[in-house]
Amino acid sequence: MKVLFEALEKTLHLDPKSSFTSNLYMGQSKDYLKSLAGDGFVRELDSKFDSLSLALSEKIDSVEKGIAAFLKPETLTGGNRWRHPKTGEKVDAEKGIHLTELPSVLTITLNRFKMDYQLMARVKINQKVSVPETIDMNQFVPDEKKKTGSWSYDLFAILMHSGTARGGHYYAYIKSWKDQKWYCFNDAVVRPLEAKEGEDVLALAHGNGKAGTSAYLLMYMDRAKKAETTTAEIPEHILKIIQKEDAEWEAERAEYERQRRLICMTIYYNNTEINYDCDRGEKGEAVLTEVLKKANVSVKAGCARLRRYEPAMGWAQNEVESEKTLEDQKFHRNTSLILETREEDDDWPKINPNAIPVRIVKADEGEIPKILESLHYDGKGLTVATMMLEKTMAFGEAKEQISKLISIDAGALRLMKLDTQHSEVVNSSAATQEAKGTKPTLLTLNITPGVILYAEKIVPEQESKLITEYDKTVGQISVEFNMLSGKEGKSNPIVTVSKNKTIKQLKEKMLPILGLEHIDEFRLKRSAKAAQFKDEDATLEKLEFMSHQYVYVERGRPLRKGECNLKFYYFDAEEDAKKQIKFLFQIPVLESIKITELNKDLLRFLNDVAPDGKGGNKYGVKHIRLRDYQSRGPGAIYQSNLKLNRGLKTFKRFRDGDGIVIQKILKPEVVDKNKNHLIFVHQFQRDTDRMHPRKELVVGRMTTVGELMSKLEELSKQQNETPVTREHMGLGKGKLTSKTTVNDCIAMKWTEAKGLDAKDRIATAFKIRAEGTLIFCDLTTTVRSKPPERKSTPRGKSGSRSPRRFRRASGGVKKGTGEVVVRSTTRNARPERALKIWTQAEKAEMEKRKEEAKKNKEKEEGGKQENKKEEDIALKKKLEKLAAEGEASGGKRGGVRMDL
């Protein structure tokens, strides 16, 4: 606002002290500092304000409380006492502010954004604040400034913010004093609010106390100074500009609205086309009257009608209703209609709403080349017969009607659908649906309006000639693949096959080229890293093979449907962290296998095939648990009573190469569905500086502090002669398992277990997640060692570190060790850029300065070139003079030697 006001004052050449912006928005206040020593000393300073900035907190739940807190005086006492200017002694004092003059428009800002120094981020305060529609400002001014009765300010503008401190959207609600309605100003859209919306404006401004939308800035107007602005107050030249822009915008809006509502119709009548454009608000009766005039047709009332029409299929649909508008009948922008007329004594033919047009082409042997050629042109050039069939008609009944049309017996009739990408024998699709218990109809067979069905007579023990020729021409694709030997030449082998063939048939054609005996000896992929084609009965067309497709051949048993090639890793929690996870093998596994059965198979596999290749169980595993493989380590536990793809509490779709961790355990277990996470636990003895070996605890997301305490007490009984009780137990969160040291435990700040709520979840109480480390100790024992001292650099000396947010990490490798060293370098914070609004006069002045600088530069360059020319001429004359002297002396004088 300040920047806007300054720009207005500069543009209109206004005096900042007496401009209309100052009169409207500027108020006056008085800052005071009063001595409480009893001498009556007061220091005052007059100042101006354009808004009241209110801080928000839990106690401030209304605008009135915010203003009261803003004006509440502060007492300077104790270590914050004020030094008296006369006596020089420190005394108690009162510091505050008085509102002496209020503006006509009072602006109030709610400070909803602040810096959170714990998160080191800017956050939004979503405090719910009650916004009153009227404020009596008499309660906030000194007694001598109060007005008789009330000094009412009415709310008329609200600036809303939706979003968070990182980003959001601003829009405004403004109330018109003329019609007492609220208007929403949202970017380029301005709309009046309905009565119910207007009532909800204040509720929206209050906010909900959660993340979302709330008021950011409020504007109130003095009720006594309300005045309607008239055009007489606007300068004439500005008023003309406004009127011109309004007229242009209104014309543009009217043209846009006309184009948006326009419907362009093509009417077919007696092999002629009639074009007619109209508004979508016109009724069908008015459209029919205009079309009859354009067609020069004179008929009696009720003897003409319009119907929707599909010219490509010759399909006339429902009649246009005369009493409804085109918009109510859902007409598109470009619509085709057909005009029909009849004699007065004739009846209109009945329209079946379920009937659809089906085009039939008889596929004789001599017509096959023409059919294949016309696939790119939607059947143009063919002899097409159109018939109307009900879309719910059974396929057998449809065959009967089509057989009568083309004179082929229904039992020997084969119907097909063809296009440039797909081919389908409708008879086979109908047989498949019958085998599944579904009655085949035109609707279930996806026979849509206008579809072309190619009809062919079935010859016993002979494939369709049309499909055979289609596969040879339109449906033929080339498949390129690699050789398994790795000795292929410059180009890979290529086979030609129909798109209607399956993966299994493709492999049979590739078999002799690869030199293998059976198709189960290799598998096919799109690329080396892609998933395998598991459904070998799927056609190449269904798998969306292109006209020239590359496939990758890999040796090995093909995976079946539902199988995945999974990697298995071995994990032992007792070993060093760097050696905990080891790759074992990769084998195909059925996704729906039960985890108990998989455990048995894995134990049998481990006993037969060891990673060292010598056979036998290298790791001595008798009982295992399965866990999800994560890049950072073992993840959640698979529930042993479920199937593999359901074992992680949610469904998991496995892909080839996914990992599962096999963890060695000492005794069999059944994992509860609510407890499928592990945390590591150490006990630390403070009197001996000893850390017990870590133990694993199986917990869940909902495990409470009380349940954890019981497990820790039981664990301490197993490890100590004197167990640690809950009343004396201290808890701390450790680092990563391999990095938690004795020094970390000595320096740790322990949390007393007795002070925790037993009903709290451990994830909330300790901020610990799966694979986290928890340390516990007995707080009654004496501390043997002191925490290690941290080295620090005194402030002000060289090498002192700057605040963290102003440090940039850099680093290198320490010589001789290979250890990576990370250093921090200081960078200065970038200053915030101020917003600048340029007036027309300032722009003109800036352009003038640029032109003058450009001319001075050109003049300076021209002077340099002139000086260079003069120097070149002088040098040339000097050289000529020396050459002449040399010639006159016979070469004894005047010679010039130049070293380059």
Coordinates of N, CA and C in Angstrom, one line a residue, residues 29-181:
S29 N -0.5 9.0 16.0 CA -0.4 8.3 17.3 C 0.7 9.1 18.1
K30 N 0.8 8.8 19.4 CA 1.8 9.4 20.2 C 2.4 8.3 21.1
D31 N 3.8 8.2 20.8 CA 4.6 7.3 21.6 C 5.0 8.0 22.9
Y32 N 4.9 7.4 24.0 CA 5.2 8.1 25.3 C 6.1 7.1 26.2
L33 N 6.9 7.8 27.0 CA 7.7 7.1 28.0 C 7.6 7.8 29.3
K34 N 6.9 7.3 30.3 CA 6.6 8.0 31.5 C 7.4 7.4 32.7
S35 N 8.0 8.3 33.5 CA 8.7 7.9 34.6 C 7.8 7.5 35.8
L36 N 8.1 6.4 36.5 CA 7.2 5.9 37.6 C 7.9 6.2 38.9
A37 N 8.9 7.2 38.9 CA 9.6 7.6 40.1 C 8.8 8.6 40.9
G38 N 7.7 9.1 40.4 CA 6.9 10.0 41.1 C 7.2 11.5 40.7
D39 N 8.1 11.7 39.8 CA 8.4 13.1 39.4 C 7.6 13.6 38.3
G40 N 6.7 12.8 37.7 CA 5.8 13.2 36.6 C 6.5 13.4 35.3
F41 N 7.7 13.0 35.1 CA 8.4 13.2 33.8 C 7.8 12.3 32.7
V42 N 7.5 12.9 31.6 CA 6.9 12.2 30.4 C 7.6 12.6 29.2
R43 N 8.1 11.7 28.3 CA 8.7 12.0 27.0 C 7.7 11.5 26.0
E44 N 7.3 12.4 25.0 CA 6.3 12.0 24.0 C 6.9 12.3 22.6
L45 N 6.4 11.5 21.6 CA 6.8 11.7 20.2 C 5.7 11.4 19.3
D46 N 5.3 12.4 18.5 CA 4.2 12.2 17.6 C 4.6 11.5 16.3
S47 N 3.8 10.6 15.8 CA 4.1 9.8 14.6 C 2.8 9.5 13.9
K48 N 3.0 9.1 12.6 CA 1.8 8.7 11.8 C 1.8 7.2 11.5
F49 N 0.6 6.7 11.3 CA 0.5 5.3 11.0 C -0.5 5.1 9.9
D50 N -0.3 4.1 9.0 CA -1.3 3.8 8.0 C -2.0 2.4 8.3
S51 N -1.6 1.7 9.3 CA -2.2 0.4 9.6 C -1.8 0.0 11.0
L52 N -2.7 -0.7 11.7 CA -2.4 -1.3 13.0 C -2.0 -2.8 12.8
S53 N -0.8 -3.1 13.1 CA -0.3 -4.5 12.9 C -0.5 -5.3 14.2
L54 N -1.4 -6.3 14.2 CA -1.7 -7.0 15.4 C -1.0 -8.4 15.5
A55 N -0.3 -8.6 16.6 CA 0.3 -9.9 16.8 C -0.7 -10.9 17.2
L56 N -0.6 -12.2 16.8 CA -1.6 -13.2 17.1 C -1.0 -14.2 18.1
S57 N -1.8 -14.7 19.0 CA -1.4 -15.7 20.0 C -2.7 -16.5 20.4
E58 N -2.5 -17.5 21.3 CA -3.6 -18.2 21.7 C -4.6 -17.4 22.5
K59 N -4.1 -16.4 23.2 CA -5.0 -15.5 24.0 C -5.8 -14.5 23.2
I60 N -5.3 -14.2 22.0 CA -5.9 -13.2 21.2 C -6.8 -13.9 20.2
D61 N -8.1 -14.0 20.5 CA -9.0 -14.7 19.6 C -10.0 -13.7 18.9
S62 N -9.8 -12.4 19.0 CA -10.7 -11.4 18.4 C -9.8 -10.2 18.0
V63 N -10.4 -9.4 17.1 CA -9.7 -8.2 16.7 C -9.6 -7.2 17.8
E64 N -10.7 -7.1 18.6 CA -10.7 -6.1 19.7 C -9.6 -6.4 20.7
K65 N -9.4 -7.7 21.0 CA -8.3 -8.1 22.0 C -7.0 -7.8 21.4
G66 N -6.9 -8.0 20.0 CA -5.6 -7.7 19.4 C -5.3 -6.2 19.5
I67 N -6.3 -5.3 19.3 CA -6.0 -3.9 19.4 C -5.7 -3.5 20.8
A68 N -6.4 -4.1 21.8 CA -6.1 -3.8 23.2 C -4.7 -4.2 23.5
A69 N -4.2 -5.4 23.0 CA -2.8 -5.9 23.3 C -1.8 -5.0 22.6
F70 N -2.2 -4.4 21.4 CA -1.3 -3.5 20.7 C -1.1 -2.2 21.5
L71 N -2.1 -1.7 22.2 CA -2.0 -0.5 22.9 C -1.7 -0.6 24.4
K72 N -1.6 -1.9 24.9 CA -1.3 -2.1 26.3 C 0.1 -1.6 26.6
P73 N 0.3 -0.8 27.6 CA 1.6 -0.2 28.0 C 2.5 -1.3 28.5
E74 N 3.8 -1.1 28.3 CA 4.8 -2.0 28.8 C 5.6 -1.4 30.0
T75 N 5.7 -2.1 31.1 CA 6.4 -1.6 32.3 C 7.9 -2.0 32.2
L76 N 8.8 -1.0 32.3 CA 10.2 -1.3 32.3 C 10.7 -1.4 33.7
T77 N 11.1 -2.6 34.1 CA 11.5 -2.7 35.5 C 12.6 -3.8 35.6
G78 N 13.2 -3.9 36.8 CA 14.2 -4.9 37.0 C 15.4 -4.6 36.2
G79 N 15.9 -5.6 35.4 CA 17.1 -5.3 34.6 C 16.8 -4.5 33.3
N80 N 15.6 -4.2 33.1 CA 15.2 -3.5 31.9 C 14.7 -2.0 32.3
R81 N 15.2 -1.5 33.4 CA 14.8 -0.2 33.9 C 15.4 0.9 33.0
W82 N 14.7 2.1 33.0 CA 15.1 3.2 32.1 C 15.9 4.2 32.9
R83 N 17.0 4.7 32.2 CA 17.9 5.7 32.8 C 17.2 7.1 32.6
H84 N 17.0 7.7 33.7 CA 16.3 9.0 33.7 C 17.3 10.1 33.1
P85 N 16.8 10.9 32.1 CA 17.7 11.8 31.5 C 18.1 13.0 32.4
K86 N 17.4 13.3 33.5 CA 17.7 14.4 34.3 C 18.6 13.9 35.5
T87 N 18.2 12.8 36.1 CA 19.0 12.4 37.3 C 20.1 11.4 36.9
G88 N 20.0 10.8 35.8 CA 21.0 9.8 35.3 C 20.9 8.5 36.0
E89 N 19.8 8.3 36.9 CA 19.6 7.0 37.6 C 18.6 6.2 36.9
K90 N 18.7 4.8 37.1 CA 17.8 3.9 36.4 C 16.5 3.8 37.3
V91 N 15.4 4.1 36.7 CA 14.1 4.1 37.4 C 13.1 3.2 36.6
D92 N 12.1 2.8 37.3 CA 11.0 2.1 36.6 C 10.2 3.1 35.7
A93 N 9.7 2.6 34.6 CA 9.1 3.5 33.6 C 8.0 2.7 32.9
E94 N 7.1 3.5 32.3 CA 6.0 2.9 31.5 C 6.1 3.4 30.1
K95 N 6.1 2.4 29.2 CA 6.2 2.7 27.7 C 5.0 2.3 27.0
G96 N 4.5 3.2 26.1 CA 3.2 2.8 25.4 C 2.9 3.7 24.3
I97 N 1.7 3.6 23.7 CA 1.3 4.4 22.6 C -0.2 4.8 22.7
H98 N -0.5 6.0 22.3 CA -1.9 6.5 22.3 C -2.3 6.8 20.9
L99 N -3.5 6.5 20.5 CA -4.1 6.8 19.2 C -4.7 8.2 19.4
T100 N -4.2 9.2 18.7 CA -4.7 10.6 18.9 C -5.6 11.0 17.8
E101 N -5.4 10.5 16.6 CA -6.3 10.8 15.5 C -6.5 9.5 14.6
L102 N -7.7 9.2 14.3 CA -8.0 8.0 13.5 C -8.3 8.4 12.1
P103 N -7.9 7.6 11.1 CA -8.2 7.9 9.7 C -9.6 7.6 9.3
S104 N -10.0 8.1 8.2 CA -11.3 7.7 7.7 C -11.4 6.2 7.4
V105 N -10.3 5.7 6.9 CA -10.3 4.2 6.6 C -9.2 3.6 7.5
L106 N -9.6 2.8 8.4 CA -8.7 2.1 9.3 C -8.3 0.8 8.8
T107 N -7.0 0.6 8.6 CA -6.5 -0.7 8.1 C -5.9 -1.5 9.2
I108 N -6.3 -2.7 9.4 CA -5.8 -3.6 10.4 C -5.1 -4.8 9.7
T109 N -3.9 -5.1 10.1 CA -3.1 -6.3 9.6 C -3.0 -7.3 10.6
L110 N -3.4 -8.5 10.3 CA -3.2 -9.7 11.2 C -1.9 -10.4 10.9
N111 N -0.9 -10.4 11.8 CA 0.4 -10.9 11.5 C 0.3 -12.5 11.5
R112 N 0.0 -13.1 10.4 CA -0.2 -14.5 10.4 C 1.0 -15.3 10.0
F113 N 2.1 -14.6 9.7 CA 3.4 -15.2 9.3 C 4.5 -14.9 10.3
K114 N 5.3 -15.9 10.7 CA 6.4 -15.7 11.6 C 7.5 -16.6 11.3
M115 N 8.7 -16.4 11.9 CA 9.8 -17.3 11.7 C 9.9 -18.2 12.8
D116 N 9.9 -19.5 12.6 CA 10.0 -20.6 13.6 C 11.5 -20.9 13.6
Y117 N 12.2 -20.6 14.7 CA 13.6 -20.8 14.8 C 14.0 -22.2 15.2
Q118 N 13.0 -23.0 15.6 CA 13.3 -24.4 15.8 C 13.3 -25.2 14.5
L119 N 12.3 -24.8 13.6 CA 12.3 -25.4 12.3 C 13.1 -24.7 11.3
M120 N 13.6 -23.5 11.7 CA 14.3 -22.6 10.8 C 13.5 -22.4 9.5
A121 N 12.3 -22.1 9.6 CA 11.4 -21.9 8.4 C 10.3 -21.0 8.8
R122 N 9.8 -20.3 7.8 CA 8.7 -19.4 7.9 C 7.4 -20.2 8.0
V123 N 6.5 -19.9 9.0 CA 5.3 -20.7 9.1 C 4.1 -19.7 9.2
K124 N 2.9 -20.3 9.0 CA 1.7 -19.5 9.1 C 1.0 -19.8 10.4
I125 N 0.5 -18.7 11.0 CA -0.3 -18.9 12.2 C -1.8 -19.0 11.9
N126 N -2.3 -20.2 12.1 CA -3.7 -20.4 11.7 C -4.7 -20.2 12.9
Q127 N -4.4 -19.2 13.7 CA -5.2 -18.9 14.9 C -6.5 -18.4 14.4
K128 N -7.6 -18.9 15.1 CA -8.9 -18.5 14.8 C -9.2 -17.1 15.4
V129 N -9.5 -16.1 14.6 CA -9.6 -14.7 15.1 C -11.0 -14.2 14.7
S130 N -11.8 -13.8 15.7 CA -13.2 -13.3 15.5 C -13.1 -11.9 14.9
V131 N -13.7 -11.7 13.7 CA -13.7 -10.4 13.0 C -15.0 -9.8 13.2
P132 N -15.1 -8.6 13.9 CA -16.4 -8.0 14.1 C -16.8 -7.2 12.8
E133 N -18.1 -7.0 12.6 CA -18.6 -6.2 11.5 C -18.5 -4.8 11.8
T134 N -18.6 -4.4 13.1 CA -18.5 -3.0 13.5 C -17.6 -3.0 14.8
I135 N -16.8 -1.9 14.9 CA -15.9 -1.7 16.0 C -16.2 -0.3 16.6
D136 N -16.4 -0.2 17.9 CA -16.5 1.1 18.5 C -15.1 1.5 19.0
M137 N -14.5 2.5 18.3 CA -13.1 2.9 18.6 C -13.0 3.8 19.8
N138 N -14.1 4.2 20.4 CA -14.0 5.0 21.6 C -13.3 4.3 22.8
Q139 N -13.3 3.0 22.8 CA -12.7 2.2 23.8 C -11.1 2.2 23.7
F140 N -10.6 2.7 22.5 CA -9.2 2.6 22.3 C -8.5 3.9 22.2
V141 N -9.2 5.0 22.5 CA -8.5 6.3 22.4 C -8.6 7.0 23.8
P142 N -7.7 8.0 24.1 CA -7.8 8.6 25.4 C -9.1 9.3 25.6
D143 N -9.4 9.6 26.9 CA -10.7 10.2 27.2 C -10.9 11.5 26.5
E144 N -9.9 12.4 26.4 CA -10.1 13.7 25.7 C -10.4 13.6 24.2
K145 N -10.1 12.4 23.6 CA -10.3 12.2 22.2 C -11.6 11.5 21.9
K146 N -12.3 11.0 22.9 CA -13.5 10.2 22.6 C -14.6 11.1 22.1
K147 N -15.5 10.5 21.3 CA -16.6 11.2 20.7 C -17.9 10.8 21.6
T148 N -18.9 11.7 21.4 CA -20.1 11.5 22.1 C -20.8 10.3 21.5
G149 N -21.4 9.5 22.4 CA -22.0 8.3 21.9 C -21.0 7.2 21.5
S150 N -21.0 6.8 20.3 CA -20.1 5.8 19.8 C -19.3 6.3 18.6
W151 N -18.1 5.7 18.4 CA -17.3 6.1 17.3 C -17.2 4.8 16.5
S152 N -18.2 4.6 15.6 CA -18.3 3.3 14.9 C -17.5 3.2 13.6
Y153 N -16.8 2.1 13.4 CA -16.1 1.8 12.2 C -16.8 0.5 11.6
D154 N -17.2 0.6 10.3 CA -17.8 -0.6 9.7 C -16.9 -1.3 8.8
L155 N -16.9 -2.6 8.8 CA -16.0 -3.4 8.0 C -16.6 -3.4 6.5
F156 N -15.6 -3.1 5.6 CA -16.1 -3.1 4.2 C -15.1 -3.8 3.2
A157 N -13.9 -4.3 3.7 CA -13.0 -5.0 2.8 C -12.2 -6.0 3.7
I158 N -12.0 -7.2 3.1 CA -11.3 -8.3 3.7 C -10.3 -8.9 2.7
L159 N -9.1 -8.9 3.0 CA -8.1 -9.6 2.2 C -7.9 -11.0 2.7
M160 N -8.1 -12.0 1.9 CA -8.0 -13.4 2.4 C -6.8 -14.0 1.9
H161 N -6.2 -15.0 2.7 CA -5.1 -15.8 2.2 C -5.4 -17.2 2.4
S162 N -5.2 -18.0 1.3 CA -5.4 -19.4 1.3 C -4.1 -20.1 1.0
G163 N -3.7 -21.0 1.9 CA -2.5 -21.8 1.7 C -1.6 -21.7 2.9
T164 N -0.3 -21.9 2.7 CA 0.7 -21.9 3.8 C 1.7 -20.8 3.6
A165 N 2.7 -20.7 4.5 CA 3.7 -19.7 4.4 C 4.6 -19.9 3.2
R166 N 4.7 -21.1 2.7 CA 5.5 -21.3 1.5 C 4.8 -20.9 0.2
G167 N 3.5 -20.8 0.2 CA 2.8 -20.4 -1.0 C 1.3 -20.4 -0.8
G168 N 0.6 -19.7 -1.6 CA -0.8 -19.6 -1.4 C -1.4 -18.7 -2.4
H169 N -2.6 -18.2 -2.1 CA -3.4 -17.4 -3.0 C -4.1 -16.3 -2.3
Y170 N -4.1 -15.1 -2.8 CA -4.8 -14.0 -2.2 C -6.0 -13.6 -3.0
Y171 N -7.1 -13.3 -2.3 CA -8.2 -12.7 -3.0 C -9.0 -11.9 -1.9
A172 N -10.0 -11.1 -2.4 CA -10.6 -10.1 -1.5 C -12.1 -10.2 -1.5
Y173 N -12.7 -9.8 -0.4 CA -14.2 -9.5 -0.4 C -14.3 -8.0 -0.1
I174 N -15.2 -7.3 -0.9 CA -15.4 -5.9 -0.7 C -16.9 -5.7 -0.7
K175 N -17.3 -4.8 0.3 CA -18.7 -4.5 0.4 C -19.1 -3.2 -0.2
S176 N -20.1 -3.2 -1.0 CA -20.6 -1.9 -1.6 C -21.6 -1.2 -0.7
W177 N -21.3 0.1 -0.4 CA -22.3 0.8 0.4 C -23.6 1.1 -0.3
K178 N -23.5 1.0 -1.7 CA -24.7 1.4 -2.5 C -25.8 0.4 -2.4
D179 N -25.4 -0.9 -2.6 CA -26.4 -2.0 -2.5 C -26.3 -2.9 -1.3
Q180 N -25.3 -2.6 -0.4 CA -25.0 -3.4 0.8 C -24.7 -4.9 0.5
K181 N -24.1 -5.1 -0.7 CA -23.8 -6.5 -1.0 C -22.3 -6.7 -1.0

